[in-house]
Each structure stands twice: as C-alpha cells, then as structure tokens.
Short mmCIF file of C-alpha atoms in Angstrom, two decimals:
data_model
loop_
_atom_site.label_atom_id
_atom_site.label_comp_id
_atom_site.label_asym_id
_atom_site.label_seq_id
_atom_site.Cartn_x
_atom_site.Cartn_y
_atom_site.Cartn_z
CA MET A 258 -1.74 -15.84 -19.11
CA ILE A 259 -2.64 -12.33 -17.91
CA LYS A 260 -4.58 -11.49 -21.09
CA LEU A 261 -6.45 -14.78 -21.00
CA SER A 262 -7.17 -14.37 -17.28
CA ALA A 263 -8.45 -10.85 -17.93
CA SER A 264 -10.79 -12.20 -20.58
CA GLY A 265 -12.27 -14.53 -17.96
CA ASP A 266 -10.52 -17.75 -19.02
CA PRO A 267 -10.76 -19.95 -15.91
CA GLU A 268 -7.89 -22.23 -16.97
CA ALA A 269 -5.51 -19.31 -17.40
CA PHE A 270 -6.58 -17.89 -14.07
CA GLY A 271 -6.04 -21.31 -12.53
CA ARG A 272 -2.44 -21.23 -13.76
CA LEU A 273 -2.06 -17.77 -12.29
CA ILE A 274 -3.32 -19.04 -8.93
CA THR A 275 -0.88 -21.96 -9.02
CA ARG A 276 1.99 -19.55 -9.64
CA TYR A 277 1.15 -17.13 -6.84
CA GLU A 278 -0.92 -18.97 -4.25
CA ASP A 279 1.93 -20.01 -1.95
CA ARG A 280 3.22 -16.44 -1.77
CA ILE A 281 -0.22 -14.98 -1.10
CA PHE A 282 -1.02 -17.61 1.49
CA ARG A 283 2.31 -17.07 3.28
CA LEU A 284 1.58 -13.35 3.48
CA ALA A 285 -1.93 -14.00 4.76
CA LYS A 286 -0.76 -16.57 7.30
CA SER A 287 1.97 -14.35 8.59
CA VAL A 288 -0.24 -11.27 8.92
CA CYS A 289 -3.20 -13.22 10.33
CA ALA A 290 -0.75 -14.51 12.95
CA GLY A 291 -2.19 -17.57 14.63
CA LEU A 292 -5.58 -17.43 12.92
CA PRO A 293 -5.53 -19.99 10.09
CA SER A 294 -9.18 -19.49 9.13
CA ASP A 295 -8.55 -15.75 8.64
CA ALA A 296 -5.52 -16.59 6.49
CA GLU A 297 -7.62 -18.89 4.32
CA ASP A 298 -10.28 -16.19 3.95
CA VAL A 299 -7.69 -13.62 2.85
CA TYR A 300 -6.18 -16.14 0.41
CA GLN A 301 -9.59 -16.83 -1.12
CA GLU A 302 -10.72 -13.19 -1.19
CA THR A 303 -7.44 -12.12 -2.82
CA PHE A 304 -7.91 -14.35 -5.83
CA LEU A 305 -11.63 -13.66 -6.10
CA THR A 306 -10.92 -9.91 -6.07
CA ALA A 307 -8.11 -10.36 -8.58
CA PHE A 308 -10.39 -12.35 -10.87
CA LYS A 309 -13.04 -9.62 -10.75
CA LYS A 310 -10.53 -6.79 -11.25
CA MET A 311 -8.29 -8.53 -13.77
CA ARG A 312 -9.60 -6.45 -16.67
CA GLY A 313 -8.33 -3.31 -14.94
CA PHE A 314 -4.83 -4.73 -14.45
CA ARG A 315 -2.25 -2.71 -16.35
CA ALA A 316 0.02 -4.86 -18.46
CA ASP A 317 3.08 -2.83 -17.49
CA SER A 318 2.52 -3.51 -13.78
CA ASP A 319 4.03 -6.36 -11.81
CA LEU A 320 1.38 -9.03 -11.28
CA GLY A 321 2.93 -10.29 -8.04
CA THR A 322 3.06 -6.81 -6.54
CA TRP A 323 -0.54 -6.20 -7.62
CA LEU A 324 -1.67 -9.42 -5.90
CA TYR A 325 0.33 -8.56 -2.78
CA ARG A 326 -1.41 -5.19 -2.80
CA ILE A 327 -4.86 -6.78 -2.93
CA ALA A 328 -3.96 -9.23 -0.15
CA SER A 329 -2.40 -6.46 1.96
CA ASN A 330 -5.52 -4.30 1.62
CA LEU A 331 -7.68 -7.23 2.68
CA CYS A 332 -5.46 -7.89 5.71
CA PHE A 333 -5.49 -4.22 6.59
CA MET A 334 -9.28 -3.97 6.34
CA ARG A 335 -9.64 -7.09 8.46
CA TYR A 336 -7.33 -6.03 11.27
CA ARG A 337 -7.37 -2.28 11.47
CA LYS A 338 -10.47 -2.29 13.62
CA LYS A 339 -9.90 -5.64 15.31
CA SER A 340 -8.15 -5.89 18.68
CA ARG A 341 -6.38 -3.05 20.40
CA GLU A 342 -2.97 -3.94 19.04
CA PRO A 343 -0.89 -2.55 21.89
CA PHE A 344 2.25 -0.96 20.60
CA VAL A 345 5.10 0.76 22.34
CA PRO A 346 7.23 3.15 20.26
CA LEU A 347 10.36 1.10 19.79
CA LEU A 348 13.14 3.50 19.14
CA ASP A 349 12.39 6.04 21.79
CA ARG A 350 14.31 3.99 24.33
CA PRO A 351 17.82 5.02 23.33
CA HIS A 352 19.86 2.49 25.26
CA ASP A 353 17.68 -0.60 25.19
CA HIS A 354 19.97 -2.46 22.89
CA ASP A 355 22.92 -1.81 25.14
CA HIS A 356 21.42 -4.01 27.80
CA GLU A 357 19.22 -6.55 26.09
CA GLY A 358 19.92 -9.53 23.94
CA SER A 359 23.33 -10.67 25.16
CA GLY A 360 23.09 -14.10 26.66
CA ARG A 361 19.79 -15.05 25.03
CA GLN A 362 19.69 -18.44 23.36
CA TYR A 363 18.60 -18.92 19.76
CA PRO A 364 18.01 -22.15 17.90
CA ASP A 365 21.25 -22.96 16.12
CA GLY A 366 19.59 -24.51 13.06
CA GLU A 367 21.46 -27.83 13.25
CA PRO A 368 19.22 -30.76 12.38
CA THR A 369 18.29 -32.78 15.46
CA PRO A 370 15.64 -35.42 16.19
CA GLU A 371 13.56 -32.61 17.69
CA GLU A 372 13.74 -30.52 14.50
CA GLY A 373 10.03 -30.84 13.72
CA ALA A 374 8.99 -29.80 17.22
CA ARG A 375 11.50 -26.98 17.21
CA LYS A 376 10.19 -25.63 13.91
CA LYS A 377 6.64 -25.81 15.19
CA GLU A 378 7.62 -23.96 18.34
CA LEU A 379 9.49 -21.36 16.28
CA ALA A 380 6.41 -20.83 14.11
CA LEU A 381 4.29 -20.36 17.23
CA GLN A 382 6.83 -17.99 18.74
CA VAL A 383 6.89 -15.92 15.54
CA SER A 384 3.08 -15.89 15.38
CA ARG A 385 2.78 -14.75 18.99
CA ALA A 386 5.28 -11.97 18.45
CA LEU A 387 3.76 -10.82 15.15
CA ALA A 388 0.30 -10.75 16.68
CA LYS A 389 1.50 -8.03 19.05
CA LEU A 390 2.42 -5.74 16.18
CA PRO A 391 0.02 -3.46 14.29
CA VAL A 392 -1.05 -4.87 10.95
CA ASP A 393 0.96 -2.40 8.84
CA TYR A 394 4.17 -3.52 10.60
CA ARG A 395 3.28 -7.17 10.08
CA LEU A 396 2.74 -6.48 6.39
CA VAL A 397 6.08 -4.73 5.98
CA LEU A 398 8.00 -7.44 7.88
CA THR A 399 6.36 -10.21 5.89
CA LEU A 400 6.83 -8.62 2.48
CA ARG A 401 10.46 -7.69 3.18
CA ASP A 402 11.75 -10.50 5.36
CA VAL A 403 9.60 -13.48 4.42
CA GLU A 404 8.74 -12.74 0.79
CA GLY A 405 12.04 -10.99 0.08
CA LEU A 406 10.54 -7.99 -1.75
CA SER A 407 12.71 -4.91 -2.17
CA ALA A 408 11.86 -1.83 -0.13
CA GLY A 409 10.59 -0.21 -3.35
CA LYS A 410 8.23 -3.06 -4.23
CA THR A 411 7.03 -3.30 -0.64
CA ALA A 412 6.30 0.43 -0.71
CA LYS A 413 4.37 0.01 -3.95
CA ALA A 414 2.37 -2.95 -2.65
CA LEU A 415 1.43 -1.09 0.51
CA GLY A 416 1.02 2.40 -0.90
CA LEU A 417 3.74 3.75 1.42
CA SER A 418 6.92 5.70 0.86
CA VAL A 419 10.22 3.78 0.94
CA ALA A 420 11.18 5.77 4.06
CA ALA A 421 7.97 4.66 5.81
CA VAL A 422 8.66 1.04 4.83
CA LYS A 423 12.17 1.21 6.27
CA SER A 424 11.00 2.87 9.47
CA ARG A 425 8.37 0.17 10.07
CA LEU A 426 10.82 -2.57 9.11
CA HIS A 427 13.48 -1.42 11.55
CA ARG A 428 11.03 -0.91 14.39
CA GLY A 429 9.32 -4.21 13.67
CA ARG A 430 12.57 -6.17 13.61
CA LEU A 431 13.68 -4.60 16.86
CA PHE A 432 10.35 -5.36 18.47
CA LEU A 433 10.50 -9.02 17.38
CA ARG A 434 14.10 -9.32 18.56
CA ASP A 435 13.04 -8.11 22.00
CA GLU A 436 10.03 -10.44 22.03
CA PHE A 437 12.13 -13.48 21.08
CA ALA A 438 14.69 -12.56 23.72
CA ARG A 439 11.93 -12.21 26.33
CA GLU A 440 10.52 -15.64 25.48
CA THR A 441 13.88 -17.39 25.73
CA ARG A 442 14.90 -15.80 29.00
CA MET B 828 31.80 8.79 11.20
CA LYS B 829 31.62 8.33 14.97
CA LEU B 830 29.06 5.63 15.49
CA GLU B 831 29.08 6.13 19.25
CA ARG B 832 27.52 9.54 18.70
CA LEU B 833 24.64 8.26 16.61
CA THR B 834 21.16 8.00 18.04
CA CYS B 835 19.74 4.55 18.62
CA ARG B 836 17.35 5.05 15.70
CA ARG B 837 20.20 5.83 13.31
CA ARG B 838 22.30 2.95 14.59
CA VAL B 839 19.46 0.47 14.09
CA ALA B 840 18.88 1.90 10.60
CA LEU B 841 22.58 1.42 9.79
CA LEU B 842 22.65 -2.14 11.11
CA CYS B 843 19.48 -2.99 9.20
CA GLY B 844 21.10 -1.43 6.12
CA GLU B 845 24.05 -3.76 6.68
CA LEU B 846 21.69 -6.70 7.04
CA ASP B 847 19.90 -5.80 3.81
CA GLY B 848 23.10 -5.21 1.86
CA GLU B 849 22.24 -1.54 1.30
CA LEU B 850 25.43 0.08 2.62
CA SER B 851 28.30 1.34 0.54
CA PRO B 852 31.56 -0.64 0.88
CA ALA B 853 33.13 2.32 2.72
CA LEU B 854 30.34 2.49 5.28
CA ARG B 855 30.41 -1.27 5.74
CA ARG B 856 34.10 -1.08 6.57
CA VAL B 857 33.48 1.66 9.15
CA LEU B 858 30.63 -0.32 10.69
CA SER B 859 32.61 -3.54 10.73
CA ALA B 860 35.52 -1.84 12.50
CA HIS B 861 33.12 -0.32 15.00
CA ARG B 862 31.46 -3.65 15.74
CA ARG B 863 34.76 -5.28 16.60
CA GLY B 864 35.03 -2.94 19.57
CA CYS B 865 31.36 -2.48 20.41
CA LEU B 866 29.64 -5.48 21.94
CA PRO B 867 26.11 -3.92 22.02
CA CYS B 868 26.20 -3.14 18.28
CA ALA B 869 27.65 -6.56 17.44
CA ASP B 870 24.98 -8.19 19.59
CA LEU B 871 22.23 -6.08 18.08
CA LEU B 872 23.24 -7.02 14.53
CA ARG B 873 23.41 -10.71 15.51
CA GLY B 874 19.97 -10.45 17.12
CA LEU B 875 18.44 -8.70 14.11
CA ARG B 876 19.96 -11.27 11.75
CA ARG B 877 18.55 -14.15 13.79
CA THR B 878 15.17 -12.43 13.97
CA VAL B 879 15.01 -12.23 10.18
CA GLU B 880 16.19 -15.86 9.89
CA SER B 881 13.50 -16.94 12.37
CA LEU B 882 10.80 -15.11 10.44
CA ARG B 883 11.96 -16.59 7.16
CA SER B 884 12.31 -20.17 8.33
CA SER B 885 9.02 -20.16 10.24
CA MET B 886 7.15 -19.37 7.02
CA SER B 887 9.29 -21.08 4.39
CA ALA B 888 7.13 -24.13 3.75
CA THR B 889 3.74 -22.52 4.11
CA GLY B 890 1.11 -23.11 1.42
CA PRO B 891 -2.68 -23.32 1.38
CA SER B 892 -4.33 -26.56 2.45
CA ALA B 893 -6.14 -28.78 -0.05
CA LYS B 894 -9.38 -27.73 1.64
CA ALA B 895 -8.60 -24.03 1.10
CA ARG B 896 -7.75 -24.68 -2.55
CA LYS B 897 -11.00 -26.56 -3.03
CA ARG B 898 -12.97 -23.74 -1.40
CA LEU B 899 -11.34 -21.19 -3.71
CA SER B 900 -12.11 -23.28 -6.82
CA ALA B 901 -15.75 -23.58 -5.76
CA ALA B 902 -15.99 -19.83 -5.09
CA LEU B 903 -14.46 -19.05 -8.49
CA ARG B 904 -16.87 -21.40 -10.25
CA ARG B 905 -19.75 -19.54 -8.61
CA THR B 906 -18.50 -16.21 -9.97
CA LEU B 907 -18.26 -17.45 -13.58
#
C-alpha cells in the first residue's frame, strides 16, 4: 500500500486514508479545540501533504507516526501565532494539589437517559480546557492520552525528547484536572 | 523513599508514572502504601486518572464528516 501510494496510485492512497483518517481527525479536532473548520482543514492538509511527500517516506519508518508528525506540524504552524494562549507554570505552586480536587464531582460513567447530553457537555468541557493550553501541550496530551501513543513515539512525532514529552504531559494533565475541578465547583 | 519529602513536580511525575504503568513493582508498592495514608496524593491520582478518562471518552467516537471526506477526495483529484 505504501509503495503503491508513493508511486501515485490514488486507490492505494485512498486505502491509506481510510486506515488513518479517524486518528488524524481526532488529533486535529482535539488540538483545534472547539474549531471544527480548522480541524477539517488540518485533516485535509495532512493527507494532501502526505500524498505529495509520499515518495520521500522511508519504508523503515512508522507510517502512523509520520502522519501524526505532518498533522502536528500543521497544527503547530496554525496555532503558534494565533491567540495569546495564556499559560501559568503549573508545577511551581508546590502545594496546590494538597488543597484542590477533593469534593469535586466527576461523571461516574454509568449509562443514564442523559448520557448523550452528558457526553456532549464533557466534549465541550474538554475543548474549553484544551483551548487554554499552548498547542504543544495539546499535541502531547492528545497523542499520549487520546491516541495512546507511547512517550517515545510521541517524542518522535513531535520532534521532542522523551523528557520534554513527559514534562508537558504531566503539566497538561494537572492543568486540565484543575480546569475540570473549577468548572464543576 | 520518603514521598512526603518529594517536590510537587516529582510527586506528580511519580503519580503519572503510576497512571501510565511505567513504575517498577517495588516503587508501585511504596507509592500504594503512601497513598493509603496520604489523602492529597490519593486524590491527585484519582483526579489525574479521571482527567485522562475524560479526554479519552470525549474523543473516542470522533471521525471526519462525510463533507470533509468529500472535500479531501476533490482536493486529491485536483493534485493528480
């Protein structure tokens, strides 16, 4: 499929899209928090870029990681200059977790008649919280916690060290935890 | 290891390591024993776990719309 796609075979590339499009779209939607048209643009641009660069793809590389890398670069280019992205250093407040979080209510996941509405609200809540994070944090959180990539693959997709991935992941999770707690108070 | 003496940064890293299944069995035992007597750490781990679950479940069923797929196909046809 990769060889045929690289030779410009549209059918083979179509199969490649089918295999990876949900993953790429999820990444784009998560990083373009709350902006569906941006997510669709990133999704489209990712596969167009992949199609154009397919000849340069090394057969010993991981195709999924390569596509994530293209999509991540597109997200990064799109958002690095957009909005001010306010961000407070998260772990420089040594005792925050001693006082926050206890007593907050989380959805318990049991199916109820309101499940659809609850899921929608959860998606909105996640989008709002993600939108407050810088794009590189959103990328790390999405690749690790939504897509389930290892720290090593996430580092490869983003061109970061594993230590940098972990640092952003931990800070990002803590930030989201605080945001969710704030919203449910 | 005295977890009480760790900085917040290190404690969060340890709890995230626990969450991601990256800790050695020995360290997991130490952390588990610590959490039984430390409400803030137990609460933090619970909060982090629910945060990850929320992220995961909010995105689990996401895929491109038929319109987005159609737009991509048209754009690809133009590049051929």
